[in-house]
PDB file of C-alpha atoms in Angstrom:
ATOM      1  CA  MET A1118      22.150  92.602  68.915  1.00  0.00           C
ATOM      2  CA  GLU A1119      21.801  89.091  67.540  1.00  0.00           C
ATOM      3  CA  ALA A1120      24.868  87.984  69.497  1.00  0.00           C
ATOM      4  CA  ILE A1121      23.284  89.285  72.694  1.00  0.00           C
ATOM      5  CA  ARG A1122      20.040  87.413  72.009  1.00  0.00           C
ATOM      6  CA  GLU A1123      21.951  84.207  71.248  1.00  0.00           C
ATOM      7  CA  ALA A1124      24.029  84.543  74.423  1.00  0.00           C
ATOM      8  CA  GLN A1125      20.872  85.039  76.509  1.00  0.00           C
ATOM      9  CA  GLN A1126      19.287  81.977  74.918  1.00  0.00           C
ATOM     10  CA  ALA A1127      22.441  79.986  75.753  1.00  0.00           C
ATOM     11  CA  VAL A1128      22.237  81.154  79.384  1.00  0.00           C
ATOM     12  CA  ASP A1129      18.568  80.155  79.562  1.00  0.00           C
ATOM     13  CA  ARG A1130      19.358  76.718  78.087  1.00  0.00           C
ATOM     14  CA  ALA A1131      22.222  76.253  80.559  1.00  0.00           C
ATOM     15  CA  LYS A1132      19.925  77.107  83.495  1.00  0.00           C
ATOM     16  CA  ASP A1133      17.362  74.584  82.241  1.00  0.00           C
ATOM     17  CA  GLN A1134      20.102  71.949  81.840  1.00  0.00           C
ATOM     18  CA  LEU A1135      21.391  72.630  85.354  1.00  0.00           C
ATOM     19  CA  ARG A1136      17.908  72.372  86.860  1.00  0.00           C
ATOM     20  CA  SER A1137      17.350  69.076  84.993  1.00  0.00           C
ATOM     21  CA  ALA A1138      20.737  67.741  86.133  1.00  0.00           C
ATOM     22  CA  VAL A1139      19.930  68.580  89.766  1.00  0.00           C
ATOM     23  CA  GLN A1140      16.512  66.926  89.506  1.00  0.00           C
ATOM     24  CA  GLU A1141      18.136  63.851  87.969  1.00  0.00           C
ATOM     25  CA  ALA A1142      20.762  63.718  90.716  1.00  0.00           C
ATOM     26  CA  ARG A1143      18.016  63.921  93.354  1.00  0.00           C
ATOM     27  CA  SER A1144      16.031  61.152  91.656  1.00  0.00           C
ATOM     28  CA  GLN A1145      19.192  59.004  91.831  1.00  0.00           C
ATOM     29  CA  GLY A1146      19.429  59.600  95.581  1.00  0.00           C
ATOM     30  CA  GLN A1147      22.067  62.322  95.720  1.00  0.00           C
ATOM     31  CA  THR A1148      21.896  64.471  98.848  1.00  0.00           C
ATOM     32  CA  TRP A1149      21.531  68.238  98.923  1.00  0.00           C
ATOM     33  CA  ALA A1150      24.966  68.337 100.564  1.00  0.00           C
ATOM     34  CA  ALA A1151      26.551  66.549  97.574  1.00  0.00           C
ATOM     35  CA  ILE A1152      24.688  68.743  95.093  1.00  0.00           C
ATOM     36  CA  GLY A1153      25.655  71.864  97.025  1.00  0.00           C
ATOM     37  CA  GLN A1154      29.295  70.772  97.045  1.00  0.00           C
ATOM     38  CA  ALA A1155      29.196  70.246  93.258  1.00  0.00           C
ATOM     39  CA  LEU A1156      27.732  73.743  92.869  1.00  0.00           C
ATOM     40  CA  ASN A1157      30.153  75.308  95.398  1.00  0.00           C
ATOM     41  CA  MET A1158      27.352  76.308  97.777  1.00  0.00           C
ATOM     42  CA  SER A1159      25.775  75.001 100.960  1.00  0.00           C
ATOM     43  CA  ARG A1160      23.132  72.306 100.906  1.00  0.00           C
ATOM     44  CA  GLN A1161      20.584  74.892 102.089  1.00  0.00           C
ATOM     45  CA  ALA A1162      21.467  77.251  99.235  1.00  0.00           C
ATOM     46  CA  ALA A1163      21.169  74.383  96.736  1.00  0.00           C
ATOM     47  CA  PHE A1164      17.808  73.383  98.203  1.00  0.00           C
ATOM     48  CA  LYS A1165      16.454  76.950  98.152  1.00  0.00           C
ATOM     49  CA  ARG A1166      17.467  77.275  94.524  1.00  0.00           C
ATOM     50  CA  PHE A1167      16.368  73.872  93.195  1.00  0.00           C
ATOM     51  CA  GLY A1168      14.329  72.142  95.899  1.00  0.00           C
ATOM     52  CA  GLU A1169      10.828  70.820  95.751  1.00  0.00           C
ATOM     53  CA  VAL A1170       8.864  69.702  98.804  1.00  0.00           C
ATOM     54  CA  THR A1171       6.122  67.086  98.965  1.00  0.00           C
ATOM     55  CA  ASN A1172       3.409  67.087 101.615  1.00  0.00           C
ATOM     56  CA  PRO A1173       3.705  63.740 103.454  1.00  0.00           C
ATOM     57  CA  VAL A1174      -0.028  63.667 104.151  1.00  0.00           C
ATOM     58  CA  ASP A1175      -1.371  63.902 100.622  1.00  0.00           C
ATOM     59  CA  GLY A1176       1.744  63.495  98.459  1.00  0.00           C
ATOM     60  CA  ARG A1177       1.163  66.781  96.669  1.00  0.00           C
ATOM     61  CA  LYS A1178       3.951  69.197  95.885  1.00  0.00           C
ATOM     62  CA  ILE A1179       4.059  72.125  98.319  1.00  0.00           C
ATOM     63  CA  GLU A1180       4.227  75.309  96.331  1.00  0.00           C
ATOM     64  CA  GLY A1181       5.676  78.587  97.456  1.00  0.00           C
ATOM     65  CA  VAL A1182       6.224  81.696  95.429  1.00  0.00           C
ATOM     66  CA  ARG A1183       9.674  81.625  93.912  1.00  0.00           C
ATOM     67  CA  MET A1184      11.307  85.026  94.155  1.00  0.00           C
ATOM     68  CA  SER A1185      14.197  86.460  92.263  1.00  0.00           C
ATOM     69  CA  ILE A1186      17.154  87.905  94.098  1.00  0.00           C
ATOM     70  CA  ASP A1187      16.364  91.244  92.469  1.00  0.00           C
ATOM     71  CA  GLN A1188      12.850  91.174  93.997  1.00  0.00           C
ATOM     72  CA  VAL A1189      14.294  90.627  97.469  1.00  0.00           C
ATOM     73  CA  ARG A1190      16.862  93.406  96.948  1.00  0.00           C
ATOM     74  CA  ARG A1191      14.125  95.821  95.856  1.00  0.00           C
ATOM     75  CA  THR A1192      11.916  94.861  98.810  1.00  0.00           C
ATOM     76  CA  THR A1193      14.820  95.398 101.210  1.00  0.00           C
ATOM     77  CA  GLU A1194      15.509  98.898  99.941  1.00  0.00           C
ATOM     78  CA  GLN A1195      11.781  99.679  99.768  1.00  0.00           C
ATOM     79  CA  VAL A1196      11.412  98.800 103.465  1.00  0.00           C
ATOM     80  CA  PHE A1197      14.163 101.225 104.459  1.00  0.00           C
ATOM     81  CA  ASP A1198      12.878 103.913 102.075  1.00  0.00           C
ATOM     82  CA  LEU A1199       9.481 103.696 103.796  1.00  0.00           C
ATOM     83  CA  ILE A1200      11.027 103.736 107.271  1.00  0.00           C
ATOM     84  CA  SER A1201      13.224 106.746 106.512  1.00  0.00           C
ATOM     85  CA  ALA A1202      10.245 108.588 105.004  1.00  0.00           C
ATOM     86  CA  GLY A1203       8.039 107.782 108.019  1.00  0.00           C
ATOM     87  CA  GLU A1204       5.500 105.980 105.791  1.00  0.00           C
ATOM     88  CA  TYR A1205       4.591 103.319 108.329  1.00  0.00           C
ATOM     89  CA  ASP A1206       1.108 102.647 106.901  1.00  0.00           C
ATOM     90  CA  LYS A1207       2.685 101.596 103.590  1.00  0.00           C
ATOM     91  CA  LEU A1208       5.349  99.613 105.427  1.00  0.00           C
ATOM     92  CA  GLU A1209       2.697  97.748 107.417  1.00  0.00           C
ATOM     93  CA  GLN A1210       1.238  96.431 104.161  1.00  0.00           C
ATOM     94  CA  LEU A1211       4.543  94.652 103.453  1.00  0.00           C
ATOM     95  CA  ILE A1212       4.733  92.988 106.874  1.00  0.00           C
ATOM     96  CA  HIS A1213       3.221  89.536 107.405  1.00  0.00           C
ATOM     97  CA  PRO A1214      -0.041  89.938 109.392  1.00  0.00           C
ATOM     98  CA  GLU A1215       1.187  87.650 112.181  1.00  0.00           C
ATOM     99  CA  VAL A1216       4.374  89.716 112.570  1.00  0.00           C
ATOM    100  CA  ARG A1217       2.703  93.138 112.664  1.00  0.00           C
ATOM    101  CA  ASN A1218       2.092  92.904 116.422  1.00  0.00           C
ATOM    102  CA  GLU A1219       5.797  92.228 117.000  1.00  0.00           C
ATOM    103  CA  LEU A1220       6.858  95.032 114.647  1.00  0.00           C
ATOM    104  CA  PRO A1221       4.419  97.865 115.320  1.00  0.00           C
ATOM    105  CA  ALA A1222       5.025 101.281 113.770  1.00  0.00           C
ATOM    106  CA  SER A1223       5.832 102.692 117.214  1.00  0.00           C
ATOM    107  CA  LEU A1224       8.739 100.255 117.711  1.00  0.00           C
ATOM    108  CA  ILE A1225      10.088 100.825 114.201  1.00  0.00           C
ATOM    109  CA  SER A1226       9.796 104.588 114.652  1.00  0.00           C
ATOM    110  CA  GLU A1227      11.617 104.498 118.011  1.00  0.00           C
ATOM    111  CA  THR A1228      14.369 102.346 116.549  1.00  0.00           C
ATOM    112  CA  TRP A1229      14.750 104.650 113.551  1.00  0.00           C
ATOM    113  CA  ALA A1230      14.945 107.682 115.867  1.00  0.00           C
ATOM    114  CA  ARG A1231      17.908 106.008 117.606  1.00  0.00           C
ATOM    115  CA  VAL A1232      19.544 105.407 114.223  1.00  0.00           C
ATOM    116  CA  LEU A1233      19.092 109.072 113.338  1.00  0.00           C
ATOM    117  CA  THR A1234      20.732 110.195 116.587  1.00  0.00           C
ATOM    118  CA  GLU A1235      23.702 107.877 115.985  1.00  0.00           C
ATOM    119  CA  VAL A1236      24.470 108.279 112.278  1.00  0.00           C
ATOM    120  CA  GLY A1237      22.041 110.814 110.805  1.00  0.00           C
ATOM    121  CA  VAL A1238      19.785 110.601 107.781  1.00  0.00           C
ATOM    122  CA  LYS A1239      19.993 107.703 105.311  1.00  0.00           C
ATOM    123  CA  GLU A1240      21.680 108.851 102.124  1.00  0.00           C
ATOM    124  CA  SER A1241      22.154 105.694 100.055  1.00  0.00           C
ATOM    125  CA  TYR A1242      22.528 101.928 100.025  1.00  0.00           C
ATOM    126  CA  VAL A1243      25.721  99.953  99.622  1.00  0.00           C
ATOM    127  CA  ASP A1244      25.991  96.286  98.692  1.00  0.00           C
ATOM    128  CA  THR A1245      22.324  95.281  98.901  1.00  0.00           C
ATOM    129  CA  HIS A1246      22.315  91.510  98.557  1.00  0.00           C
ATOM    130  CA  VAL A1247      20.442  88.374  99.580  1.00  0.00           C
ATOM    131  CA  ALA A1248      21.566  85.812 102.134  1.00  0.00           C
ATOM    132  CA  LEU A1249      20.286  82.703 103.814  1.00  0.00           C
ATOM    133  CA  PRO A1250      19.131  83.221 107.409  1.00  0.00           C
ATOM    134  CA  ALA A1251      22.436  81.708 108.597  1.00  0.00           C
ATOM    135  CA  GLY A1252      24.352  84.363 106.650  1.00  0.00           C
ATOM    136  CA  GLU A1253      25.529  82.639 103.459  1.00  0.00           C
ATOM    137  CA  ARG A1254      25.280  85.050 100.550  1.00  0.00           C
ATOM    138  CA  ILE A1255      23.222  83.929  97.550  1.00  0.00           C
ATOM    139  CA  GLU A1256      25.018  85.072  94.408  1.00  0.00           C
ATOM    140  CA  GLU A1257      23.109  83.582  91.520  1.00  0.00           C
ATOM    141  CA  ASP A1258      20.217  85.605  90.150  1.00  0.00           C
ATOM    142  CA  ASP A1259      17.855  82.698  90.076  1.00  0.00           C
ATOM    143  CA  GLN A1260      14.484  81.903  91.554  1.00  0.00           C
ATOM    144  CA  ILE A1261      14.692  81.069  95.252  1.00  0.00           C
ATOM    145  CA  LEU A1262      12.183  79.421  97.554  1.00  0.00           C
ATOM    146  CA  GLY A1263      11.519  79.963 101.241  1.00  0.00           C
ATOM    147  CA  THR A1264      12.559  82.635 103.683  1.00  0.00           C
ATOM    148  CA  VAL A1265      15.680  84.619 102.814  1.00  0.00           C
ATOM    149  CA  VAL A1266      17.246  87.801 104.153  1.00  0.00           C
ATOM    150  CA  GLY A1267      17.804  91.008 102.228  1.00  0.00           C
ATOM    151  CA  VAL A1268      20.917  92.710 103.588  1.00  0.00           C
ATOM    152  CA  THR A1269      22.082  96.244 102.907  1.00  0.00           C
ATOM    153  CA  THR A1270      24.433  98.816 104.300  1.00  0.00           C
ATOM    154  CA  LEU A1271      22.561 102.000 105.081  1.00  0.00           C
ATOM    155  CA  ASN A1272      25.011 104.760 104.212  1.00  0.00           C
ATOM    156  CA  CYS A1273      24.028 107.673 106.457  1.00  0.00           C
ATOM    157  CA  GLU A1274      25.309 111.205 107.017  1.00  0.00           C
ATOM    158  CA  ALA A1275      27.725 110.308 109.798  1.00  0.00           C
ATOM    159  CA  GLY A1276      28.218 106.558 109.494  1.00  0.00           C
ATOM    160  CA  GLU A1277      26.767 103.262 108.425  1.00  0.00           C
ATOM    161  CA  MET A1278      24.229 100.796 109.765  1.00  0.00           C
ATOM    162  CA  MET A1279      23.369  97.304 108.571  1.00  0.00           C
ATOM    163  CA  GLY A1280      19.762  96.692 107.598  1.00  0.00           C
ATOM    164  CA  ARG A1281      18.377  93.161 107.387  1.00  0.00           C
ATOM    165  CA  VAL A1282      14.900  92.260 106.153  1.00  0.00           C
ATOM    166  CA  ALA A1283      13.686  88.654 106.384  1.00  0.00           C
ATOM    167  CA  VAL A1284      11.286  87.949 103.515  1.00  0.00           C
ATOM    168  CA  ASP A1285       9.102  84.838 103.334  1.00  0.00           C
ATOM    169  CA  ASP A1286       8.165  82.894 100.220  1.00  0.00           C
ATOM    170  CA  HIS A1287       5.114  85.106  99.730  1.00  0.00           C
ATOM    171  CA  GLN A1288       7.300  88.236  99.633  1.00  0.00           C
ATOM    172  CA  ARG A1289       6.130  89.433 103.064  1.00  0.00           C
ATOM    173  CA  VAL A1290       8.440  90.901 105.681  1.00  0.00           C
ATOM    174  CA  VAL A1291       8.792  88.502 108.605  1.00  0.00           C
ATOM    175  CA  GLY A1292      11.758  90.124 110.324  1.00  0.00           C
ATOM    176  CA  LEU A1293      13.502  93.486 110.484  1.00  0.00           C
ATOM    177  CA  LEU A1294      16.849  94.361 112.018  1.00  0.00           C
ATOM    178  CA  ILE A1295      18.911  97.561 112.090  1.00  0.00           C
ATOM    179  CA  VAL A1296      22.316  97.179 113.744  1.00  0.00           C
ATOM    180  CA  THR A1297      25.887  98.400 113.527  1.00  0.00           C
ATOM    181  CA  PRO A1298      27.871  96.692 110.741  1.00  0.00           C
ATOM    182  CA  ASP A1299      30.012  94.751 113.236  1.00  0.00           C
ATOM    183  CA  TYR A1300      27.097  93.525 115.385  1.00  0.00           C
ATOM    184  CA  SER A1301      27.063  89.816 116.152  1.00  0.00           C
ATOM    185  CA  PRO A1302      25.695  87.299 116.604  1.00  0.00           C
ATOM    186  CA  LEU A1303      22.850  88.092 114.246  1.00  0.00           C
ATOM    187  CA  PRO A1304      19.467  86.567 115.082  1.00  0.00           C
ATOM    188  CA  PHE A1305      18.756  86.101 111.360  1.00  0.00           C
TER     189      PHE A1305
END
């Protein structure tokens, strides 16, 4: 058990060192594109993982709620659990207030009814992961900032559908999409 604790401490130290190195690179004028290239990710992925934003009006740091990838995965599956159970009142609580008019329970229910007639009842999830709105998968289990998309394959009785849930930096649903796995182009 001691070896496990020591390994976890080493991982935590490495994450702190990486965050410090990125902050130092930024203070020396390095771009997010260069940092992303060094980390083998896009500049947007690097920014979402390490970025900080300053309000140009008052110079104060703009704070969002950093989310873990696991939180977004859980929220994604929770959304589809609520939809498949017909618990739209509980689902509404997860949806951003300004988006509720665009995603009323009636529209979600109608869409889910079409899913049921195409592929049957949801049985399980496959490959639930987190991506940037443009589609790039976020692999690292780190804290992320800003809107991201939880993506899952809904394994149903007679086929599969892709579920996508856009989640903002306050962990509210700001977009919902249920399409065939080969559907493109994706709006988010």
